[in-house]
Amino acid sequence: MSAVADAPVADAARPGRRRRAVLAGLAGVVLLAVVAGLVVGVHRWNDPTIAPTATRQALGSLPAPGRICEVQVADQGWSVARKEGRIRYAAVLRNPCPDGAYAISVRVRLRPAPGRSAGVFGDGTDVTQVQALAPGAETAITGQFSSQEHADDGWLGSVTGISVQVVGAGWIPVDRIAAAGKAYAGLDAPLHTRATIGHLRVFGTTTDTRGYQATARIGFELHLDHRSRQYVQYVVVVLRDRHGRILAGDLDPLVVVDEPMCDRSDEASTAALSAGRCQESDTVRLPAGTDLSRLELYWQPRMDRAAG
C-alpha cells in the first residue's frame, strides 16, 4: 500500500525538478550574455580608436568602435601658376570637438598623382603639421607643388584636383585644456588661446606682368587673448575668387603680436618702421581671379622654439 501510494508522489515531483532545471539553465544563459556584454564593453572602452571624449560617456551611448570626433577639413582649393611652374593650395581646418587637438598631421595629394618623370617634389604628396587647435577653433594651411629644375611641366595641365585629409592628431581632454601648454607638444600658448585679427587693409597692388602672379601689400593686426612666449606668430592668408572658391594661400611667419603694420610708401611710414612703432606690411601673391574683398586670415598656433 505504501509502495503504491509513494509512486504518484515521485511522479508529481519530476515536473518541479524539470522546471527548476530549465530556470537554472536560462539563468546560466543570461549570466553568460551579461559577461559577454561586459567583455565587449570593456574592449570598446579601451579601444584606442575612440577619442578621449568617448571615455567620459556612458558605455550604452557609445556607437560602433571608431573615431567619434575628429578635426575636419572645412574647405579647400587650388590654382595653377603655369608661368611659375607650380600649383598652389590652401585648406581651412576646424575642430568641432569638445576636446583640444594637437600635433595635427594633414596630408595633401595631387589628383591624379604626377608620374615620376615629372620630377614633382614629394611625388605630388605634401604633409604638414598644425601644432594645436582649440575646441570650436579654425585655422588654415597652405603650400605648393612644383617641379625640380629642368623637369617637364606637362603635369600642370593634367591635375584635376587635390585631396586634403587629416591623418593624425593628439587629443587633450576638455577638463585639462586650461592647464595644457608645455605638457603637450611644447605649445607656446595655452590651448584655449583665441586669436583676433583685425584692421585688415590693402596698401597697394602690382599688376600681372609677363604671366607672373600679381602681388598685394596688406596690413592687419594680430591679438592673442593669452600671452605667448613667441615674439612672432604665423598667419595664413586664404585667397578666394568672387564666388568664394579658394584659389591659394600665403603664409606670413613673422607677425608680431599686438603691433600694427605699415607700408613703406611714404616718409612717415618709413620713420615709424625705423622707430619700431609698426611692422612691415605682408606681400602676398595673387592668383588670377583673386577677389581682395574676400581675403581671410587665420592664426596658426606654433611650437615654442625653446621646447623644441
PDB file of C-alpha atoms in Angstrom:
ATOM      1  CA  MET A   1       0.000   0.000   0.000  1.00  0.00           C
ATOM      2  CA  SER A   2       2.742   2.372   0.901  1.00  0.00           C
ATOM      3  CA  ALA A   3       4.640   1.494  -2.301  1.00  0.00           C
ATOM      4  CA  VAL A   4       1.571   2.214  -4.415  1.00  0.00           C
ATOM      5  CA  ALA A   5       0.906   5.412  -2.537  1.00  0.00           C
ATOM      6  CA  ASP A   6       4.519   6.672  -2.940  1.00  0.00           C
ATOM      7  CA  ALA A   7       4.652   6.308  -6.726  1.00  0.00           C
ATOM      8  CA  PRO A   8       2.319   9.194  -7.593  1.00  0.00           C
ATOM      9  CA  VAL A   9       4.220  11.455  -5.231  1.00  0.00           C
ATOM     10  CA  ALA A  10       7.512  10.750  -7.037  1.00  0.00           C
ATOM     11  CA  ASP A  11       5.873  11.327 -10.435  1.00  0.00           C
ATOM     12  CA  ALA A  12       4.431  14.636  -9.269  1.00  0.00           C
ATOM     13  CA  ALA A  13       7.841  15.845  -8.103  1.00  0.00           C
ATOM     14  CA  ARG A  14       9.544  15.338 -11.514  1.00  0.00           C
ATOM     15  CA  PRO A  15       7.857  18.335 -13.286  1.00  0.00           C
ATOM     16  CA  GLY A  16       9.008  20.624 -10.456  1.00  0.00           C
ATOM     17  CA  ARG A  17      12.588  19.459 -10.821  1.00  0.00           C
ATOM     18  CA  ARG A  18      12.389  19.931 -14.587  1.00  0.00           C
ATOM     19  CA  ARG A  19      11.103  23.472 -14.151  1.00  0.00           C
ATOM     20  CA  ARG A  20      13.921  24.265 -11.749  1.00  0.00           C
ATOM     21  CA  ALA A  21      16.453  22.788 -14.174  1.00  0.00           C
ATOM     22  CA  VAL A  22      15.031  24.840 -17.050  1.00  0.00           C
ATOM     23  CA  LEU A  23      15.074  28.011 -14.943  1.00  0.00           C
ATOM     24  CA  ALA A  24      18.646  27.309 -13.855  1.00  0.00           C
ATOM     25  CA  GLY A  25      19.670  26.816 -17.480  1.00  0.00           C
ATOM     26  CA  LEU A  26      18.020  30.069 -18.509  1.00  0.00           C
ATOM     27  CA  ALA A  27      19.765  31.884 -15.666  1.00  0.00           C
ATOM     28  CA  GLY A  28      23.084  30.489 -16.877  1.00  0.00           C
ATOM     29  CA  VAL A  29      22.417  31.723 -20.403  1.00  0.00           C
ATOM     30  CA  VAL A  30      21.520  35.185 -19.109  1.00  0.00           C
ATOM     31  CA  LEU A  31      24.679  35.244 -16.975  1.00  0.00           C
ATOM     32  CA  LEU A  32      26.831  34.283 -19.965  1.00  0.00           C
ATOM     33  CA  ALA A  33      25.187  37.002 -22.051  1.00  0.00           C
ATOM     34  CA  VAL A  34      25.870  39.604 -19.361  1.00  0.00           C
ATOM     35  CA  VAL A  35      29.518  38.541 -19.075  1.00  0.00           C
ATOM     36  CA  ALA A  36      29.920  38.605 -22.853  1.00  0.00           C
ATOM     37  CA  GLY A  37      28.391  42.080 -22.962  1.00  0.00           C
ATOM     38  CA  LEU A  38      30.774  43.291 -20.295  1.00  0.00           C
ATOM     39  CA  VAL A  39      33.766  41.876 -22.183  1.00  0.00           C
ATOM     40  CA  VAL A  40      32.671  43.643 -25.371  1.00  0.00           C
ATOM     41  CA  GLY A  41      32.036  46.811 -23.394  1.00  0.00           C
ATOM     42  CA  VAL A  42      35.473  46.752 -21.785  1.00  0.00           C
ATOM     43  CA  HIS A  43      37.081  46.203 -25.186  1.00  0.00           C
ATOM     44  CA  ARG A  44      35.268  49.182 -26.653  1.00  0.00           C
ATOM     45  CA  TRP A  45      36.007  51.298 -23.581  1.00  0.00           C
ATOM     46  CA  ASN A  46      39.725  50.713 -24.102  1.00  0.00           C
ATOM     47  CA  ASP A  47      39.609  50.811 -27.894  1.00  0.00           C
ATOM     48  CA  PRO A  48      42.425  53.224 -28.910  1.00  0.00           C
ATOM     49  CA  THR A  49      40.428  54.368 -31.939  1.00  0.00           C
ATOM     50  CA  ILE A  50      37.883  56.059 -29.668  1.00  0.00           C
ATOM     51  CA  ALA A  51      38.673  59.694 -28.912  1.00  0.00           C
ATOM     52  CA  PRO A  52      39.130  60.759 -25.256  1.00  0.00           C
ATOM     53  CA  THR A  53      35.699  62.401 -25.305  1.00  0.00           C
ATOM     54  CA  ALA A  54      34.085  58.979 -25.634  1.00  0.00           C
ATOM     55  CA  THR A  55      35.625  57.637 -22.440  1.00  0.00           C
ATOM     56  CA  ARG A  56      33.586  60.122 -20.436  1.00  0.00           C
ATOM     57  CA  GLN A  57      30.297  58.926 -21.897  1.00  0.00           C
ATOM     58  CA  ALA A  58      28.144  56.085 -20.627  1.00  0.00           C
ATOM     59  CA  LEU A  59      29.008  52.772 -22.267  1.00  0.00           C
ATOM     60  CA  GLY A  60      25.487  52.339 -23.519  1.00  0.00           C
ATOM     61  CA  SER A  61      25.702  55.561 -25.544  1.00  0.00           C
ATOM     62  CA  LEU A  62      28.842  54.573 -27.450  1.00  0.00           C
ATOM     63  CA  PRO A  63      28.349  53.943 -31.160  1.00  0.00           C
ATOM     64  CA  ALA A  64      30.229  51.276 -33.084  1.00  0.00           C
ATOM     65  CA  PRO A  65      34.002  51.385 -32.491  1.00  0.00           C
ATOM     66  CA  GLY A  66      35.676  54.170 -34.443  1.00  0.00           C
ATOM     67  CA  ARG A  67      36.568  57.829 -34.069  1.00  0.00           C
ATOM     68  CA  ILE A  68      33.717  59.812 -32.568  1.00  0.00           C
ATOM     69  CA  CYS A  69      35.112  63.278 -33.190  1.00  0.00           C
ATOM     70  CA  GLU A  70      37.932  64.493 -35.422  1.00  0.00           C
ATOM     71  CA  VAL A  71      39.414  67.612 -36.974  1.00  0.00           C
ATOM     72  CA  GLN A  72      37.515  68.467 -40.152  1.00  0.00           C
ATOM     73  CA  VAL A  73      38.637  69.910 -43.484  1.00  0.00           C
ATOM     74  CA  ALA A  74      36.078  72.711 -43.729  1.00  0.00           C
ATOM     75  CA  ASP A  75      37.152  73.976 -47.170  1.00  0.00           C
ATOM     76  CA  GLN A  76      39.947  73.549 -49.697  1.00  0.00           C
ATOM     77  CA  GLY A  77      41.050  74.813 -53.097  1.00  0.00           C
ATOM     78  CA  TRP A  78      43.941  75.197 -55.531  1.00  0.00           C
ATOM     79  CA  SER A  79      45.106  77.055 -58.625  1.00  0.00           C
ATOM     80  CA  VAL A  80      47.781  76.753 -61.299  1.00  0.00           C
ATOM     81  CA  ALA A  81      50.654  79.221 -61.664  1.00  0.00           C
ATOM     82  CA  ARG A  82      51.783  77.975 -65.061  1.00  0.00           C
ATOM     83  CA  LYS A  83      54.478  80.557 -65.719  1.00  0.00           C
ATOM     84  CA  GLU A  84      55.990  79.809 -62.317  1.00  0.00           C
ATOM     85  CA  GLY A  85      55.648  76.053 -62.796  1.00  0.00           C
ATOM     86  CA  ARG A  86      53.672  75.283 -59.657  1.00  0.00           C
ATOM     87  CA  ILE A  87      50.280  74.562 -58.135  1.00  0.00           C
ATOM     88  CA  ARG A  88      49.264  76.454 -55.003  1.00  0.00           C
ATOM     89  CA  TYR A  89      46.682  75.291 -52.479  1.00  0.00           C
ATOM     90  CA  ALA A  90      45.060  76.195 -49.177  1.00  0.00           C
ATOM     91  CA  ALA A  91      42.672  74.472 -46.792  1.00  0.00           C
ATOM     92  CA  VAL A  92      40.670  75.544 -43.758  1.00  0.00           C
ATOM     93  CA  LEU A  93      40.627  73.204 -40.749  1.00  0.00           C
ATOM     94  CA  ARG A  94      38.024  73.148 -37.983  1.00  0.00           C
ATOM     95  CA  ASN A  95      37.916  71.398 -34.617  1.00  0.00           C
ATOM     96  CA  PRO A  96      34.225  70.681 -33.854  1.00  0.00           C
ATOM     97  CA  CYS A  97      35.126  68.571 -30.810  1.00  0.00           C
ATOM     98  CA  PRO A  98      34.874  69.456 -27.107  1.00  0.00           C
ATOM     99  CA  ASP A  99      38.479  68.273 -26.661  1.00  0.00           C
ATOM    100  CA  GLY A 100      41.559  70.148 -27.808  1.00  0.00           C
ATOM    101  CA  ALA A 101      43.631  68.768 -30.688  1.00  0.00           C
ATOM    102  CA  TYR A 102      47.397  68.989 -31.035  1.00  0.00           C
ATOM    103  CA  ALA A 103      50.113  67.668 -33.400  1.00  0.00           C
ATOM    104  CA  ILE A 104      47.559  67.589 -36.226  1.00  0.00           C
ATOM    105  CA  SER A 105      49.030  65.963 -39.351  1.00  0.00           C
ATOM    106  CA  VAL A 106      47.449  66.919 -42.677  1.00  0.00           C
ATOM    107  CA  ARG A 107      48.205  65.175 -45.973  1.00  0.00           C
ATOM    108  CA  VAL A 108      47.598  66.915 -49.306  1.00  0.00           C
ATOM    109  CA  ARG A 109      47.763  64.956 -52.567  1.00  0.00           C
ATOM    110  CA  LEU A 110      47.507  65.929 -56.206  1.00  0.00           C
ATOM    111  CA  ARG A 111      44.831  64.210 -58.265  1.00  0.00           C
ATOM    112  CA  PRO A 112      45.922  62.395 -60.328  1.00  0.00           C
ATOM    113  CA  ALA A 113      49.368  61.761 -58.907  1.00  0.00           C
ATOM    114  CA  PRO A 114      52.077  63.008 -61.308  1.00  0.00           C
ATOM    115  CA  GLY A 115      54.361  60.474 -62.935  1.00  0.00           C
ATOM    116  CA  ARG A 116      57.912  60.194 -61.702  1.00  0.00           C
ATOM    117  CA  SER A 117      59.155  61.661 -64.956  1.00  0.00           C
ATOM    118  CA  ALA A 118      57.530  64.962 -63.997  1.00  0.00           C
ATOM    119  CA  GLY A 119      60.036  65.360 -61.171  1.00  0.00           C
ATOM    120  CA  VAL A 120      57.480  66.921 -58.783  1.00  0.00           C
ATOM    121  CA  PHE A 121      58.863  67.414 -55.287  1.00  0.00           C
ATOM    122  CA  GLY A 122      57.315  64.875 -52.920  1.00  0.00           C
ATOM    123  CA  ASP A 123      55.811  62.944 -55.850  1.00  0.00           C
ATOM    124  CA  GLY A 124      52.649  65.008 -55.506  1.00  0.00           C
ATOM    125  CA  THR A 125      52.186  64.481 -51.747  1.00  0.00           C
ATOM    126  CA  ASP A 126      52.696  67.139 -49.096  1.00  0.00           C
ATOM    127  CA  VAL A 127      52.401  66.561 -45.336  1.00  0.00           C
ATOM    128  CA  THR A 128      52.211  69.450 -42.901  1.00  0.00           C
ATOM    129  CA  GLN A 129      51.522  69.722 -39.182  1.00  0.00           C
ATOM    130  CA  VAL A 130      49.428  72.164 -37.185  1.00  0.00           C
ATOM    131  CA  GLN A 131      50.565  72.431 -33.590  1.00  0.00           C
ATOM    132  CA  ALA A 132      47.188  72.893 -31.898  1.00  0.00           C
ATOM    133  CA  LEU A 133      43.530  73.662 -32.437  1.00  0.00           C
ATOM    134  CA  ALA A 134      41.217  74.636 -29.597  1.00  0.00           C
ATOM    135  CA  PRO A 135      37.620  73.342 -29.389  1.00  0.00           C
ATOM    136  CA  GLY A 136      35.490  75.157 -31.947  1.00  0.00           C
ATOM    137  CA  ALA A 137      38.504  76.936 -33.459  1.00  0.00           C
ATOM    138  CA  GLU A 138      39.590  77.176 -37.091  1.00  0.00           C
ATOM    139  CA  THR A 139      42.964  77.583 -38.764  1.00  0.00           C
ATOM    140  CA  ALA A 140      44.370  77.216 -42.269  1.00  0.00           C
ATOM    141  CA  ILE A 141      47.262  75.566 -44.061  1.00  0.00           C
ATOM    142  CA  THR A 142      48.852  76.495 -47.362  1.00  0.00           C
ATOM    143  CA  GLY A 143      51.525  75.110 -49.643  1.00  0.00           C
ATOM    144  CA  GLN A 144      52.524  74.388 -53.199  1.00  0.00           C
ATOM    145  CA  PHE A 145      53.685  71.673 -55.583  1.00  0.00           C
ATOM    146  CA  SER A 146      56.478  72.410 -58.015  1.00  0.00           C
ATOM    147  CA  SER A 147      58.839  70.581 -60.345  1.00  0.00           C
ATOM    148  CA  GLN A 148      62.508  70.087 -59.838  1.00  0.00           C
ATOM    149  CA  GLU A 149      64.768  72.182 -62.011  1.00  0.00           C
ATOM    150  CA  HIS A 150      64.607  71.348 -65.753  1.00  0.00           C
ATOM    151  CA  ALA A 151      61.765  68.863 -65.212  1.00  0.00           C
ATOM    152  CA  ASP A 152      58.817  68.561 -67.570  1.00  0.00           C
ATOM    153  CA  ASP A 153      55.931  70.834 -66.517  1.00  0.00           C
ATOM    154  CA  GLY A 154      53.333  68.957 -68.554  1.00  0.00           C
ATOM    155  CA  TRP A 155      51.819  67.597 -65.340  1.00  0.00           C
ATOM    156  CA  LEU A 156      50.383  71.050 -64.536  1.00  0.00           C
ATOM    157  CA  GLY A 157      47.677  70.624 -67.149  1.00  0.00           C
ATOM    158  CA  SER A 158      46.749  67.106 -66.055  1.00  0.00           C
ATOM    159  CA  VAL A 159      45.865  67.950 -62.431  1.00  0.00           C
ATOM    160  CA  THR A 160      42.117  67.779 -61.810  1.00  0.00           C
ATOM    161  CA  GLY A 161      42.082  68.402 -58.054  1.00  0.00           C
ATOM    162  CA  ILE A 162      43.622  67.838 -54.662  1.00  0.00           C
ATOM    163  CA  SER A 163      42.660  65.695 -51.686  1.00  0.00           C
ATOM    164  CA  VAL A 164      43.175  67.029 -48.163  1.00  0.00           C
ATOM    165  CA  GLN A 165      42.992  64.561 -45.283  1.00  0.00           C
ATOM    166  CA  VAL A 166      43.677  64.831 -41.564  1.00  0.00           C
ATOM    167  CA  VAL A 167      45.717  61.683 -40.894  1.00  0.00           C
ATOM    168  CA  GLY A 168      46.521  62.065 -37.211  1.00  0.00           C
ATOM    169  CA  ALA A 169      46.041  64.177 -34.086  1.00  0.00           C
ATOM    170  CA  GLY A 170      46.516  64.008 -30.344  1.00  0.00           C
ATOM    171  CA  TRP A 171      43.678  64.936 -28.007  1.00  0.00           C
ATOM    172  CA  ILE A 172      43.621  66.836 -24.728  1.00  0.00           C
ATOM    173  CA  PRO A 173      40.504  66.274 -22.558  1.00  0.00           C
ATOM    174  CA  VAL A 174      38.391  69.371 -22.162  1.00  0.00           C
ATOM    175  CA  ASP A 175      38.902  69.470 -18.389  1.00  0.00           C
ATOM    176  CA  ARG A 176      42.681  69.704 -18.873  1.00  0.00           C
ATOM    177  CA  ILE A 177      42.785  72.363 -21.585  1.00  0.00           C
ATOM    178  CA  ALA A 178      43.220  75.299 -19.214  1.00  0.00           C
ATOM    179  CA  ALA A 179      46.410  73.757 -17.830  1.00  0.00           C
ATOM    180  CA  ALA A 180      47.716  72.447 -21.161  1.00  0.00           C
ATOM    181  CA  GLY A 181      50.732  74.117 -22.640  1.00  0.00           C
ATOM    182  CA  LYS A 182      54.263  72.931 -22.193  1.00  0.00           C
ATOM    183  CA  ALA A 183      52.993  69.481 -21.249  1.00  0.00           C
ATOM    184  CA  TYR A 184      51.668  68.953 -24.769  1.00  0.00           C
ATOM    185  CA  ALA A 185      53.896  69.297 -27.848  1.00  0.00           C
ATOM    186  CA  GLY A 186      55.708  72.343 -26.498  1.00  0.00           C
ATOM    187  CA  LEU A 187      52.853  74.724 -27.216  1.00  0.00           C
ATOM    188  CA  ASP A 188      53.850  78.353 -26.797  1.00  0.00           C
ATOM    189  CA  ALA A 189      50.415  79.453 -25.554  1.00  0.00           C
ATOM    190  CA  PRO A 190      47.578  77.763 -23.626  1.00  0.00           C
ATOM    191  CA  LEU A 191      45.421  75.620 -25.884  1.00  0.00           C
ATOM    192  CA  HIS A 192      42.352  77.736 -25.142  1.00  0.00           C
ATOM    193  CA  THR A 193      44.081  80.836 -26.556  1.00  0.00           C
ATOM    194  CA  ARG A 194      41.902  82.718 -29.039  1.00  0.00           C
ATOM    195  CA  ALA A 195      43.166  84.967 -31.800  1.00  0.00           C
ATOM    196  CA  THR A 196      41.625  88.136 -33.169  1.00  0.00           C
ATOM    197  CA  ILE A 197      42.850  89.514 -36.489  1.00  0.00           C
ATOM    198  CA  GLY A 198      41.599  92.974 -37.393  1.00  0.00           C
ATOM    199  CA  HIS A 199      42.334  96.256 -39.156  1.00  0.00           C
ATOM    200  CA  LEU A 200      42.797  94.455 -42.483  1.00  0.00           C
ATOM    201  CA  ARG A 201      43.695  96.839 -45.301  1.00  0.00           C
ATOM    202  CA  VAL A 202      45.281  96.712 -48.737  1.00  0.00           C
ATOM    203  CA  PHE A 203      48.092  99.232 -49.166  1.00  0.00           C
ATOM    204  CA  GLY A 204      48.607  98.621 -52.877  1.00  0.00           C
ATOM    205  CA  THR A 205      48.923  96.064 -55.661  1.00  0.00           C
ATOM    206  CA  THR A 206      51.238  95.313 -58.543  1.00  0.00           C
ATOM    207  CA  THR A 207      49.960  94.268 -61.959  1.00  0.00           C
ATOM    208  CA  ASP A 208      50.426  90.862 -63.506  1.00  0.00           C
ATOM    209  CA  THR A 209      53.424  91.075 -65.830  1.00  0.00           C
ATOM    210  CA  ARG A 210      54.597  88.518 -68.380  1.00  0.00           C
ATOM    211  CA  GLY A 211      52.381  85.793 -66.956  1.00  0.00           C
ATOM    212  CA  TYR A 212      53.662  86.014 -63.391  1.00  0.00           C
ATOM    213  CA  GLN A 213      51.278  86.461 -60.468  1.00  0.00           C
ATOM    214  CA  ALA A 214      50.375  89.935 -59.272  1.00  0.00           C
ATOM    215  CA  THR A 215      51.024  90.885 -55.644  1.00  0.00           C
ATOM    216  CA  ALA A 216      49.259  92.881 -52.951  1.00  0.00           C
ATOM    217  CA  ARG A 217      50.654  94.588 -49.866  1.00  0.00           C
ATOM    218  CA  ILE A 218      48.280  94.072 -46.958  1.00  0.00           C
ATOM    219  CA  GLY A 219      48.267  95.153 -43.329  1.00  0.00           C
ATOM    220  CA  PHE A 220      46.495  93.722 -40.274  1.00  0.00           C
ATOM    221  CA  GLU A 221      46.894  93.302 -36.507  1.00  0.00           C
ATOM    222  CA  LEU A 222      47.077  90.023 -34.609  1.00  0.00           C
ATOM    223  CA  HIS A 223      45.913  89.878 -30.993  1.00  0.00           C
ATOM    224  CA  LEU A 224      46.062  86.809 -28.709  1.00  0.00           C
ATOM    225  CA  ASP A 225      43.956  86.731 -25.545  1.00  0.00           C
ATOM    226  CA  HIS A 226      46.688  84.833 -23.683  1.00  0.00           C
ATOM    227  CA  ARG A 227      50.305  85.875 -23.529  1.00  0.00           C
ATOM    228  CA  SER A 228      52.696  83.925 -25.730  1.00  0.00           C
ATOM    229  CA  ARG A 229      56.412  83.439 -25.278  1.00  0.00           C
ATOM    230  CA  GLN A 230      56.930  83.700 -29.011  1.00  0.00           C
ATOM    231  CA  TYR A 231      57.859  87.110 -30.347  1.00  0.00           C
ATOM    232  CA  VAL A 232      56.418  86.367 -33.782  1.00  0.00           C
ATOM    233  CA  GLN A 233      53.487  84.243 -34.929  1.00  0.00           C
ATOM    234  CA  TYR A 234      52.203  82.528 -38.087  1.00  0.00           C
ATOM    235  CA  VAL A 235      49.238  83.957 -40.017  1.00  0.00           C
ATOM    236  CA  VAL A 236      47.830  82.251 -43.114  1.00  0.00           C
ATOM    237  CA  VAL A 237      46.101  84.381 -45.750  1.00  0.00           C
ATOM    238  CA  VAL A 238      43.448  82.481 -47.731  1.00  0.00           C
ATOM    239  CA  LEU A 239      42.751  83.849 -51.226  1.00  0.00           C
ATOM    240  CA  ARG A 240      39.349  83.348 -52.884  1.00  0.00           C
ATOM    241  CA  ASP A 241      37.687  84.348 -56.133  1.00  0.00           C
ATOM    242  CA  ARG A 242      34.448  86.347 -56.349  1.00  0.00           C
ATOM    243  CA  HIS A 243      32.417  83.143 -55.991  1.00  0.00           C
ATOM    244  CA  GLY A 244      34.160  82.252 -52.736  1.00  0.00           C
ATOM    245  CA  ARG A 245      36.226  79.405 -54.182  1.00  0.00           C
ATOM    246  CA  ILE A 246      39.662  79.002 -52.577  1.00  0.00           C
ATOM    247  CA  LEU A 247      42.464  79.663 -55.057  1.00  0.00           C
ATOM    248  CA  ALA A 248      45.584  79.577 -52.881  1.00  0.00           C
ATOM    249  CA  GLY A 249      47.097  80.764 -49.638  1.00  0.00           C
ATOM    250  CA  ASP A 250      50.049  82.754 -48.392  1.00  0.00           C
ATOM    251  CA  LEU A 251      51.954  82.268 -45.135  1.00  0.00           C
ATOM    252  CA  ASP A 252      53.370  85.139 -43.095  1.00  0.00           C
ATOM    253  CA  PRO A 253      55.615  83.579 -40.400  1.00  0.00           C
ATOM    254  CA  LEU A 254      56.861  86.868 -38.953  1.00  0.00           C
ATOM    255  CA  VAL A 255      53.803  88.602 -37.495  1.00  0.00           C
ATOM    256  CA  VAL A 256      54.433  90.486 -34.258  1.00  0.00           C
ATOM    257  CA  VAL A 257      51.529  90.254 -31.795  1.00  0.00           C
ATOM    258  CA  ASP A 258      49.711  93.494 -30.931  1.00  0.00           C
ATOM    259  CA  GLU A 259      51.746  95.572 -33.368  1.00  0.00           C
ATOM    260  CA  PRO A 260      50.199  97.406 -36.358  1.00  0.00           C
ATOM    261  CA  MET A 261      51.503  97.030 -39.898  1.00  0.00           C
ATOM    262  CA  CYS A 262      52.525  99.922 -42.097  1.00  0.00           C
ATOM    263  CA  ASP A 263      53.755 100.271 -45.650  1.00  0.00           C
ATOM    264  CA  ARG A 264      56.982 101.806 -46.946  1.00  0.00           C
ATOM    265  CA  SER A 265      55.004 104.131 -49.186  1.00  0.00           C
ATOM    266  CA  ASP A 266      55.864 107.449 -47.561  1.00  0.00           C
ATOM    267  CA  GLU A 267      58.369 109.051 -45.221  1.00  0.00           C
ATOM    268  CA  ALA A 268      56.100 108.817 -42.190  1.00  0.00           C
ATOM    269  CA  SER A 269      55.709 105.050 -42.597  1.00  0.00           C
ATOM    270  CA  THR A 270      59.439 104.601 -43.128  1.00  0.00           C
ATOM    271  CA  ALA A 271      60.133 106.601 -39.974  1.00  0.00           C
ATOM    272  CA  ALA A 272      57.601 104.551 -37.991  1.00  0.00           C
ATOM    273  CA  LEU A 273      59.210 101.326 -39.181  1.00  0.00           C
ATOM    274  CA  SER A 274      62.669 102.558 -38.269  1.00  0.00           C
ATOM    275  CA  ALA A 275      61.460 103.590 -34.814  1.00  0.00           C
ATOM    276  CA  GLY A 276      59.861 100.164 -34.210  1.00  0.00           C
ATOM    277  CA  ARG A 277      56.347 101.561 -33.920  1.00  0.00           C
ATOM    278  CA  CYS A 278      54.988  99.193 -36.548  1.00  0.00           C
ATOM    279  CA  GLN A 279      55.941  96.175 -38.600  1.00  0.00           C
ATOM    280  CA  GLU A 280      56.244  95.963 -42.364  1.00  0.00           C
ATOM    281  CA  SER A 281      53.224  95.009 -44.441  1.00  0.00           C
ATOM    282  CA  ASP A 282      52.805  91.476 -45.777  1.00  0.00           C
ATOM    283  CA  THR A 283      53.243  90.901 -49.516  1.00  0.00           C
ATOM    284  CA  VAL A 284      51.043  88.136 -50.958  1.00  0.00           C
ATOM    285  CA  ARG A 285      50.992  86.673 -54.454  1.00  0.00           C
ATOM    286  CA  LEU A 286      47.581  86.822 -56.105  1.00  0.00           C
ATOM    287  CA  PRO A 287      46.362  84.057 -58.435  1.00  0.00           C
ATOM    288  CA  ALA A 288      44.326  85.202 -61.417  1.00  0.00           C
ATOM    289  CA  GLY A 289      40.761  85.954 -60.346  1.00  0.00           C
ATOM    290  CA  THR A 290      41.547  86.823 -56.709  1.00  0.00           C
ATOM    291  CA  ASP A 291      38.877  88.967 -55.067  1.00  0.00           C
ATOM    292  CA  LEU A 292      40.657  91.122 -52.477  1.00  0.00           C
ATOM    293  CA  SER A 293      37.355  91.815 -50.718  1.00  0.00           C
ATOM    294  CA  ARG A 294      37.225  88.113 -49.765  1.00  0.00           C
ATOM    295  CA  LEU A 295      40.596  87.891 -48.013  1.00  0.00           C
ATOM    296  CA  GLU A 296      40.564  85.628 -44.948  1.00  0.00           C
ATOM    297  CA  LEU A 297      43.272  85.477 -42.275  1.00  0.00           C
ATOM    298  CA  TYR A 298      43.862  82.655 -39.791  1.00  0.00           C
ATOM    299  CA  TRP A 299      46.258  82.378 -36.869  1.00  0.00           C
ATOM    300  CA  GLN A 300      48.207  79.114 -36.954  1.00  0.00           C
ATOM    301  CA  PRO A 301      49.447  78.147 -33.455  1.00  0.00           C
ATOM    302  CA  ARG A 302      53.107  77.202 -33.441  1.00  0.00           C
ATOM    303  CA  MET A 303      55.621  75.347 -31.299  1.00  0.00           C
ATOM    304  CA  ASP A 304      57.771  77.120 -28.756  1.00  0.00           C
ATOM    305  CA  ARG A 305      61.351  77.124 -30.033  1.00  0.00           C
ATOM    306  CA  ALA A 306      62.729  76.623 -26.523  1.00  0.00           C
ATOM    307  CA  ALA A 307      60.667  73.451 -26.086  1.00  0.00           C
ATOM    308  CA  GLY A 308      61.544  72.028 -29.498  1.00  0.00           C
TER     309      GLY A 308
END
